Short mmCIF file of C-alpha atoms and ligand atoms in Angstrom, two decimals:
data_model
loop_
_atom_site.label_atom_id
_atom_site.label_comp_id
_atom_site.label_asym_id
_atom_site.label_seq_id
_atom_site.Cartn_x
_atom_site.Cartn_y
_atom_site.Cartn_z
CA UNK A 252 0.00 0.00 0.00
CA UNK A 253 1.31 3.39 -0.55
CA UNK A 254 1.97 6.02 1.68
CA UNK A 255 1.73 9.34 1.01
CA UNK A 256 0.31 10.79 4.02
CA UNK A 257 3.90 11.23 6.04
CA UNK A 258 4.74 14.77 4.32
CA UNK A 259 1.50 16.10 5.61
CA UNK A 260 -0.11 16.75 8.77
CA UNK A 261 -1.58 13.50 9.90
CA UNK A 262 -2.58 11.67 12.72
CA UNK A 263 -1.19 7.96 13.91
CA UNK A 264 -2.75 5.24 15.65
CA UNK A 265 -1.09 3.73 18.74
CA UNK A 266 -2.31 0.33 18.10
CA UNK A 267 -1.22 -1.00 22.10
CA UNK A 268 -3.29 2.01 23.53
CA UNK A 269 -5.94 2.76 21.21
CA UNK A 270 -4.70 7.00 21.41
CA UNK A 271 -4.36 8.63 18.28
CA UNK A 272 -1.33 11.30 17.78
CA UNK A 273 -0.53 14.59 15.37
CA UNK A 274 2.32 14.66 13.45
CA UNK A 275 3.28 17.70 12.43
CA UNK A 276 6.17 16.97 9.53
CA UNK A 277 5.68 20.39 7.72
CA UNK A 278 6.64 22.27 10.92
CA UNK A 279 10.59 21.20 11.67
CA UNK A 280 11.99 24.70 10.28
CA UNK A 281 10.21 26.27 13.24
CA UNK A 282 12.39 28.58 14.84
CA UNK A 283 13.35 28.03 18.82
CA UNK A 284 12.82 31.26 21.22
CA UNK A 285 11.87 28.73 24.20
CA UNK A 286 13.09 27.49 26.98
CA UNK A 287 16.57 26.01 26.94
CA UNK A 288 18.37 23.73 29.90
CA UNK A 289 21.68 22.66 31.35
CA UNK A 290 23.27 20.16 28.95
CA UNK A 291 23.59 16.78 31.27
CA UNK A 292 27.28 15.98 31.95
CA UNK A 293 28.31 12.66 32.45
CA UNK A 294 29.15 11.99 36.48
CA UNK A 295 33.09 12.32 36.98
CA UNK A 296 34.04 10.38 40.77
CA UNK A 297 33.24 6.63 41.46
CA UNK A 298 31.82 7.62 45.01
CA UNK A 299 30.27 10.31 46.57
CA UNK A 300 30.19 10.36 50.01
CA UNK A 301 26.99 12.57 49.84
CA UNK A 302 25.16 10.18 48.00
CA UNK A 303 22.67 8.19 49.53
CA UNK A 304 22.53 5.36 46.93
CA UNK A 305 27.16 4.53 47.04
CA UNK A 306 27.99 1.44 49.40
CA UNK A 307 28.47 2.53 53.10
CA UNK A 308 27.24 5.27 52.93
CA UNK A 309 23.67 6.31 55.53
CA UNK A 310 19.97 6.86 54.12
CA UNK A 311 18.10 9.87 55.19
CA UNK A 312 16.16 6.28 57.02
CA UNK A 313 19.65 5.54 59.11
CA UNK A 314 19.96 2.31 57.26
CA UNK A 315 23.30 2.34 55.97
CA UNK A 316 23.98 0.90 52.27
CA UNK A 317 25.73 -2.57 52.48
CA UNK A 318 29.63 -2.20 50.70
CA UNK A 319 27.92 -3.79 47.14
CA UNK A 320 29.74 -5.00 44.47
CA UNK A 321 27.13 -5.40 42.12
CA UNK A 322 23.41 -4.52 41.97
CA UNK A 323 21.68 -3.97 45.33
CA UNK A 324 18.13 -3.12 45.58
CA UNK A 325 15.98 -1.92 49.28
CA UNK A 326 12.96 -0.75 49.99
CA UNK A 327 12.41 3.47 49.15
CA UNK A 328 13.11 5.04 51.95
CA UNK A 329 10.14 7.70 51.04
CA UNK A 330 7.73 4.70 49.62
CA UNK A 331 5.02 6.10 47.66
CA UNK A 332 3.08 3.00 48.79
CA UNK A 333 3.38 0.97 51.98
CA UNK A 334 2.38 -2.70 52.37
CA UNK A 335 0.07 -2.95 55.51
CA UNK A 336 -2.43 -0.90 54.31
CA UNK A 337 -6.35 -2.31 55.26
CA UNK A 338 -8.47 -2.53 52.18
CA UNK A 339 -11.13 0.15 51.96
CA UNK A 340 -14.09 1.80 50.09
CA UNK A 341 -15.21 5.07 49.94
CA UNK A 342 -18.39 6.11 48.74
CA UNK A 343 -20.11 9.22 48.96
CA UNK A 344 -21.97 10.68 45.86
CA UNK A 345 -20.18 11.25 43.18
CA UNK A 346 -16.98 11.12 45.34
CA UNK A 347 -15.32 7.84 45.23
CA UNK A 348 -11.73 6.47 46.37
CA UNK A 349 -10.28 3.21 47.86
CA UNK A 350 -6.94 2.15 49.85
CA UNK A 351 -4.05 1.22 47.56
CA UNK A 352 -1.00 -1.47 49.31
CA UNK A 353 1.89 -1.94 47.47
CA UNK A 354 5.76 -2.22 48.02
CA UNK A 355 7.73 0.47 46.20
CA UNK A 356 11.76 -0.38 45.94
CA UNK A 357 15.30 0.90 44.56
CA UNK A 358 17.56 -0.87 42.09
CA UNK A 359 21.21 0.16 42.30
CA UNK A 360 22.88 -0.66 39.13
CA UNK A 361 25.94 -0.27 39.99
CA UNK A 362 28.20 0.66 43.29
CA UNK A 363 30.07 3.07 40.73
CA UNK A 364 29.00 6.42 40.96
CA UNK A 365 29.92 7.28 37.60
CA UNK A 366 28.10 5.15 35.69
CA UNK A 367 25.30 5.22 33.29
CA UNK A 368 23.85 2.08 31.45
CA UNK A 369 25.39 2.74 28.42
CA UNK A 370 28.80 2.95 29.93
CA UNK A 371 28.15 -0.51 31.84
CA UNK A 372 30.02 -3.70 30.65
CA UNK A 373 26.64 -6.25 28.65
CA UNK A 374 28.22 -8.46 31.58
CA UNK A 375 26.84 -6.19 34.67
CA UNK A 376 23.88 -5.03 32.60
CA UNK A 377 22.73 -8.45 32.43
CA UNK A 378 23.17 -8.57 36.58
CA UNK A 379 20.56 -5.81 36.76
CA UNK A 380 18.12 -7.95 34.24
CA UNK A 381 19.06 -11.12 36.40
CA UNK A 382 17.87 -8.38 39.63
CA UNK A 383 14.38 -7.43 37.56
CA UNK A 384 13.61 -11.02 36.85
CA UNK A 385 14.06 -11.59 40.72
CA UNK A 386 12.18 -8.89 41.90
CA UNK A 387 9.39 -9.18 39.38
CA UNK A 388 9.02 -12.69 40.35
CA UNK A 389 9.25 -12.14 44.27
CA UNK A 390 7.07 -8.98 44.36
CA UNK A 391 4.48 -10.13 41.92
CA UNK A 392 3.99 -13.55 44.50
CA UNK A 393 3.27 -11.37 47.65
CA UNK A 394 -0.31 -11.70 48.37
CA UNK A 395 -1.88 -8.71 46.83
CA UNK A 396 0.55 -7.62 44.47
CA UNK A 397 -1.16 -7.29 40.92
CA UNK A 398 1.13 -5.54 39.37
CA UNK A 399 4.98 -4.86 39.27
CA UNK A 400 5.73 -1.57 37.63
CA UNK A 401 10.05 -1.65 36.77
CA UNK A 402 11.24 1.84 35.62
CA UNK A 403 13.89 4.13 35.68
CA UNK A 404 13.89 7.86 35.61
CA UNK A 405 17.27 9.09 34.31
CA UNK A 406 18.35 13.27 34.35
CA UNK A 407 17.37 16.18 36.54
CA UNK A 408 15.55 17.56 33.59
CA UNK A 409 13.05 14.33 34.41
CA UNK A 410 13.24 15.11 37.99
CA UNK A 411 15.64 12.59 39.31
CA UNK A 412 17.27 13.67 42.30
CA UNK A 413 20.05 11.34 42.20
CA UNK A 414 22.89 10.79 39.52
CA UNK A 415 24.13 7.43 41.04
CA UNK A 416 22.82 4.67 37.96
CA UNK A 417 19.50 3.32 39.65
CA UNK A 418 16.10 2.68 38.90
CA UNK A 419 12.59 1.94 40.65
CA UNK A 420 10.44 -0.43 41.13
CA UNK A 421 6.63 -0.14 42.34
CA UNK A 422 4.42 -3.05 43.12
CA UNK A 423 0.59 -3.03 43.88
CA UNK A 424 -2.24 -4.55 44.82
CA UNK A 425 -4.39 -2.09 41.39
CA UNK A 426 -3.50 -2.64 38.22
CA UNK A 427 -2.14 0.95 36.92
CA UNK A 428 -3.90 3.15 33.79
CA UNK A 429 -0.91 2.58 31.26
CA UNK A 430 -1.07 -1.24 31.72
CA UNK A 431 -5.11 -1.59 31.59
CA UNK A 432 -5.30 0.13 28.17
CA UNK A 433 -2.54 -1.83 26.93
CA UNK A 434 -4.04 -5.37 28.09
CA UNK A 435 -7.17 -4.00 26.58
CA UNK A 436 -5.84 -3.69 22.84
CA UNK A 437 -3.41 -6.72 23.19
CA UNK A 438 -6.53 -9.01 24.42
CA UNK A 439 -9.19 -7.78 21.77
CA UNK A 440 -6.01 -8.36 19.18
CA UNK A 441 -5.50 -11.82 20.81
CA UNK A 442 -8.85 -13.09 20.97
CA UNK A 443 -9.68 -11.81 17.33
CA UNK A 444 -6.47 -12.96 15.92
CA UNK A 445 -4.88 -15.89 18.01
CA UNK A 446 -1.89 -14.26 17.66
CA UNK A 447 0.43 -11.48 19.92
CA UNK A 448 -0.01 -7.67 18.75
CA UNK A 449 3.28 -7.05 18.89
CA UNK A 450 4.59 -10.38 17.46
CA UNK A 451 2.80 -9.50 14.27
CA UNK A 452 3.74 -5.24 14.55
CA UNK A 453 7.38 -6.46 14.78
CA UNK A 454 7.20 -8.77 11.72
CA UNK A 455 5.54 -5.91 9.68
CA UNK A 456 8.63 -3.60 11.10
CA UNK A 457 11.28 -5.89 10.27
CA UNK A 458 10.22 -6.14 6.61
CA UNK A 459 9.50 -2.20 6.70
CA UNK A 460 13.06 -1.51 8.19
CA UNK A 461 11.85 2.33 8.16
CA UNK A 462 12.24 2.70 12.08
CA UNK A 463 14.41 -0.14 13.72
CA UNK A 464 17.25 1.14 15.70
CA UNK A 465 18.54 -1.97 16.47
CA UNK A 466 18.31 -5.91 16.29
CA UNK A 467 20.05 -8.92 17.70
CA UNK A 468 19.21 -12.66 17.75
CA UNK A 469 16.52 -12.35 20.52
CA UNK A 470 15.40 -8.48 20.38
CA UNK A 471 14.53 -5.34 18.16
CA UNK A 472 14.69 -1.93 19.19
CA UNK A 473 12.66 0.32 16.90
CA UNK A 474 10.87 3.72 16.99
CA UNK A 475 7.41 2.94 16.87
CA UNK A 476 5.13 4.16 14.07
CA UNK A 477 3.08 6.10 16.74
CA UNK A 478 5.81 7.42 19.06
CA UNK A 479 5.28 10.74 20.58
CA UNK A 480 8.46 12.02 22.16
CA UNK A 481 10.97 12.61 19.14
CA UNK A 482 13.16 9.39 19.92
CA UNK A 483 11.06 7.79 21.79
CA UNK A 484 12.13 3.93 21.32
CA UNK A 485 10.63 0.55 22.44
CA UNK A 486 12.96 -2.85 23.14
CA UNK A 487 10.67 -5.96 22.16
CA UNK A 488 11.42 -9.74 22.39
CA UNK A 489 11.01 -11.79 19.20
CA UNK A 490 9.95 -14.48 21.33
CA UNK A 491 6.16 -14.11 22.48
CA UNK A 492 6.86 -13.65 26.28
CA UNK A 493 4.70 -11.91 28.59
CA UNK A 494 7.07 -11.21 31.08
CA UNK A 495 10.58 -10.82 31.52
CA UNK A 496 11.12 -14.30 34.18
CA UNK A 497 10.69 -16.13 31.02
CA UNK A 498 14.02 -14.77 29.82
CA UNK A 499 16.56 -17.90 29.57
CA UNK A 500 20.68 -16.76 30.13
CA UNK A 501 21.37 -15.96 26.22
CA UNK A 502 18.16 -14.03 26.29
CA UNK A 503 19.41 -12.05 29.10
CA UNK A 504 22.57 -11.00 28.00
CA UNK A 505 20.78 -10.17 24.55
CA UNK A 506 18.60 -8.06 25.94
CA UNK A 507 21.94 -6.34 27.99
CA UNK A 508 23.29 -5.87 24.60
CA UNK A 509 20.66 -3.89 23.05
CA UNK A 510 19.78 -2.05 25.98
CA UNK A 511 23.92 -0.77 26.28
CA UNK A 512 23.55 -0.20 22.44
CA UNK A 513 20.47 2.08 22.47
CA UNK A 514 21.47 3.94 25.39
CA UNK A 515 24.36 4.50 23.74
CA UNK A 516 22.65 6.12 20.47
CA UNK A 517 20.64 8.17 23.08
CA UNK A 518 23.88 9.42 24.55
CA UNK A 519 25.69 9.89 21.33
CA UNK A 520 22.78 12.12 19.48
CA UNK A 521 23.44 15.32 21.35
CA UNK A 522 27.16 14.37 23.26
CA UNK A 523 24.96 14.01 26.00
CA UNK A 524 24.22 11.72 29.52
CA UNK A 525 20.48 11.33 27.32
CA UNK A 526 17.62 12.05 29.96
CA UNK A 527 15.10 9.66 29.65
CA UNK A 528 12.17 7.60 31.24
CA UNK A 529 11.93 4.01 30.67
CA UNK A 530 9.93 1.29 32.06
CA UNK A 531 9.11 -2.51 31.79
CA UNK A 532 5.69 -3.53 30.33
CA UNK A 533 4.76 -6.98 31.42
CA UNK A 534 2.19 -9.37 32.44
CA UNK A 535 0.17 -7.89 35.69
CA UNK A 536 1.22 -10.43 38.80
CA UNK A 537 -2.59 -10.88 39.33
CA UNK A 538 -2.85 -14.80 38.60
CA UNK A 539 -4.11 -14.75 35.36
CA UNK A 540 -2.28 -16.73 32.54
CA UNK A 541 -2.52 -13.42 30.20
CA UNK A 542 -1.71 -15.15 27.04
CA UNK A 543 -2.31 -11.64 25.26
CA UNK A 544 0.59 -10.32 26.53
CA UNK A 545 4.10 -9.63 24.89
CA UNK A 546 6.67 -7.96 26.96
CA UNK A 547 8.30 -4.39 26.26
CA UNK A 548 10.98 -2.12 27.55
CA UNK A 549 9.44 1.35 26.29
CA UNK A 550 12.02 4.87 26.97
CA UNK A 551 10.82 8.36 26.80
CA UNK A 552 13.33 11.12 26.26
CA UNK A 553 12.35 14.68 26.62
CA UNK A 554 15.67 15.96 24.22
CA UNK A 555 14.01 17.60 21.21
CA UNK A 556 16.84 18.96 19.31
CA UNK A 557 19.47 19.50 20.98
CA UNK A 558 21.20 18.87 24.70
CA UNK A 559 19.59 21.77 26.14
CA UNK A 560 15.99 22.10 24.18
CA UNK A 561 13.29 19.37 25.70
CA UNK A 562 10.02 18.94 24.19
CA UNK A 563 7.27 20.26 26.50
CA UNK A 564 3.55 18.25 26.80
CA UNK A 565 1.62 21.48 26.61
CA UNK A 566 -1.18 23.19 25.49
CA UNK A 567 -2.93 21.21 22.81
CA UNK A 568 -1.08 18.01 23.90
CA UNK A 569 -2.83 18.38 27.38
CA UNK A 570 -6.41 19.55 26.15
CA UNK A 571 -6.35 17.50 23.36
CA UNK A 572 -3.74 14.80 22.07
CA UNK A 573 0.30 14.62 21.67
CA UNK A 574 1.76 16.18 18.88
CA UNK A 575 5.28 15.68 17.12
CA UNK A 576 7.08 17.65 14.61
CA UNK A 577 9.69 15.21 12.97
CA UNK A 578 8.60 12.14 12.10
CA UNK A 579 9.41 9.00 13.20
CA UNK A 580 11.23 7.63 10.51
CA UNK A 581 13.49 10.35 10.50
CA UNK A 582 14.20 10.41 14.09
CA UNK A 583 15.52 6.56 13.52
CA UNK A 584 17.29 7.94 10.35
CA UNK A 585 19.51 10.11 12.42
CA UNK A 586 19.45 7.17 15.52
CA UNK A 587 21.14 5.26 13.27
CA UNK A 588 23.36 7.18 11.64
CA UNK A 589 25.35 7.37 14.59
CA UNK A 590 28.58 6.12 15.94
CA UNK A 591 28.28 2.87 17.70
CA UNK A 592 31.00 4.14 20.38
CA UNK A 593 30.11 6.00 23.26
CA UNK A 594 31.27 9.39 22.51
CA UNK A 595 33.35 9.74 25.64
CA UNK A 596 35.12 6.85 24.87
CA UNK A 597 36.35 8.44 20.89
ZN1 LIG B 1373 26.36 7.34 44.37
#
């Protein structure tokens, strides 16, 4: 079929959500009189003794961090969620709300300060996969944990506090928005179909080859056709898994590899420690088989077009829907045009 729509404005279908998005392709020549940030520099000193996430050093809690060679993960010290919370309903009108219980906890990647996940050896990447497939597996079989949400939040300009390489995870008893619309497309694509969503999108991608970053024997990373940040990307098992404990050891260390290689196109694009949010989309913990299901590693990165210029999810995009100017073909374009080297390491 052809496709002449992409020079025009024109709106795309997210096919695992069922939200539609503009895309603006005329308007890239716009010129920028808006806000501009502090370029991210990459982290210089191996420990800090003011940071709360190095070995030995104290938590705001008075726990003090064990002297960890590898990962290390613990219980947030300022949990959004706590786990002995009673179930209750309230009712009252129009006016509804109920208890949430959950267990909210933090993954250290790595006791080195200075590290990022693109400048971690596959070997100690694959030791934080080997910690998410643990503590997927051991939150999601507490009684009344649904759901196991594994994310990381990487850059002050996202908010993160803390340079030290580390990510969260939040477990709880509700199943959250994001996951429910998801489910929602991948079952009514499942049930009509027999087959996974995003088996058959990937298959359709790889013949395309318009927008994959990146493949290997057991994963693809690709812009999807509907992404609304401009490099948004999304890490996808060939295998039909619905969550990551099915990983065997060679899947593990594949999906180390590509990981380490995207975040290294992230980082390389601008010179850049890339800000970015990414996050783990899996099969709830809530007993059900979930055959409709097909795992994802998704990452959202503000950086529009260049180190210091983020895209902001304003006006229209709040009222009405998201909205990108490049498309996102071209945004994998220029992904892959780039050096496979970290740039500090030229
Ligand atoms: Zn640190």
């Amino acid at each position: 079929m052809s496709n002449t729509i992409n020079n025009k404005p024109h709106r795309r279908y997210n096919i695992l959500t069922g939200e539609w998005i503009l895309v603006s392709p005329h308007r890239t020549k716009r010129p920028w009189q808006g806000k501009k940030d502090q370029k991210s520099e990459l982290q210089k000193v191996a420990y800090d003794p003011n940071c709360y996430l190095c070995p030995t050093n104290e938590r705001a809690s008075g726990d003090v961090n064990p002297d960890y060679k590898g990962t290390y993960s613990f219980t947030n010290d300022f949990a959004a969620l706590l786990p002995d919370v009673e179930p209750e309903q309230y009712k009252e009108g129009l006016l509804q709300a109920e208890t949430e219980m959950g267990i909210c906890k933090v993954v250290c990647f790595s006791p080195n300060h200075a590290l990022t996940l693109p400048l971690m050896e596959v070997e100690e990447i694959t030791n934080v996969v080997k910690l998410w497939k643990e503590e997927y597996k051991s939150l999601g079989e507490k009684k009344g944990i649904n759901h196991v949400q594994i994310f990381e939040n990487k850059g002050a300009i996202m908010g993160c506090s803390n340079p030290h390489p580390h990510g969260q995870i939040w477990s709880q008893s509700s199943i959250p928005q994001e996951v429910v619309k998801k489910q929602e497309k991948q079952k009514e694509y499942w049930e009509a179909n027999n087959s996974s969503l995003l088996q058959d999108y990937l298959k359709q991608e790889l013949e395309l080859k318009e927008r994959i970053l990146l493949e290997n024997d057991h994963f693809v990373a690709l812009m999807p056709y509907w992404a609304v940040w401009p490099y948004e990307a999304m890490i996808v098992p060939k295998e039909h898994y619905q969550d990551i404990s099915q990983l065997n050891e060679k899947e593990e260390v594949a999906f180390a590899e590509i990981i380490k290689e995207l975040t290294i196109m992230f980082d390389n694009l601008f010179e850049t420690s890339f800000p970015y949010s990414s996050g783990i989309h899996q099969r709830p913990t809530d007993g059900g088989k979930h055959p409709e299901w097909h795992f994802h590693m998704s990452f959202y990165p503000p950086l529009l077009r260049s180190a210091e210029v983020k895209k902001f999810m304003v006006g229209y995009e709040m009222f009405a829907n998201p909205q990108r100017d490049i498309t996102a073909e071209s945004a994998a374009e220029t992904l892959r045009g780039l050096p496979k080297v970290h740039y500090s390491k030229k």
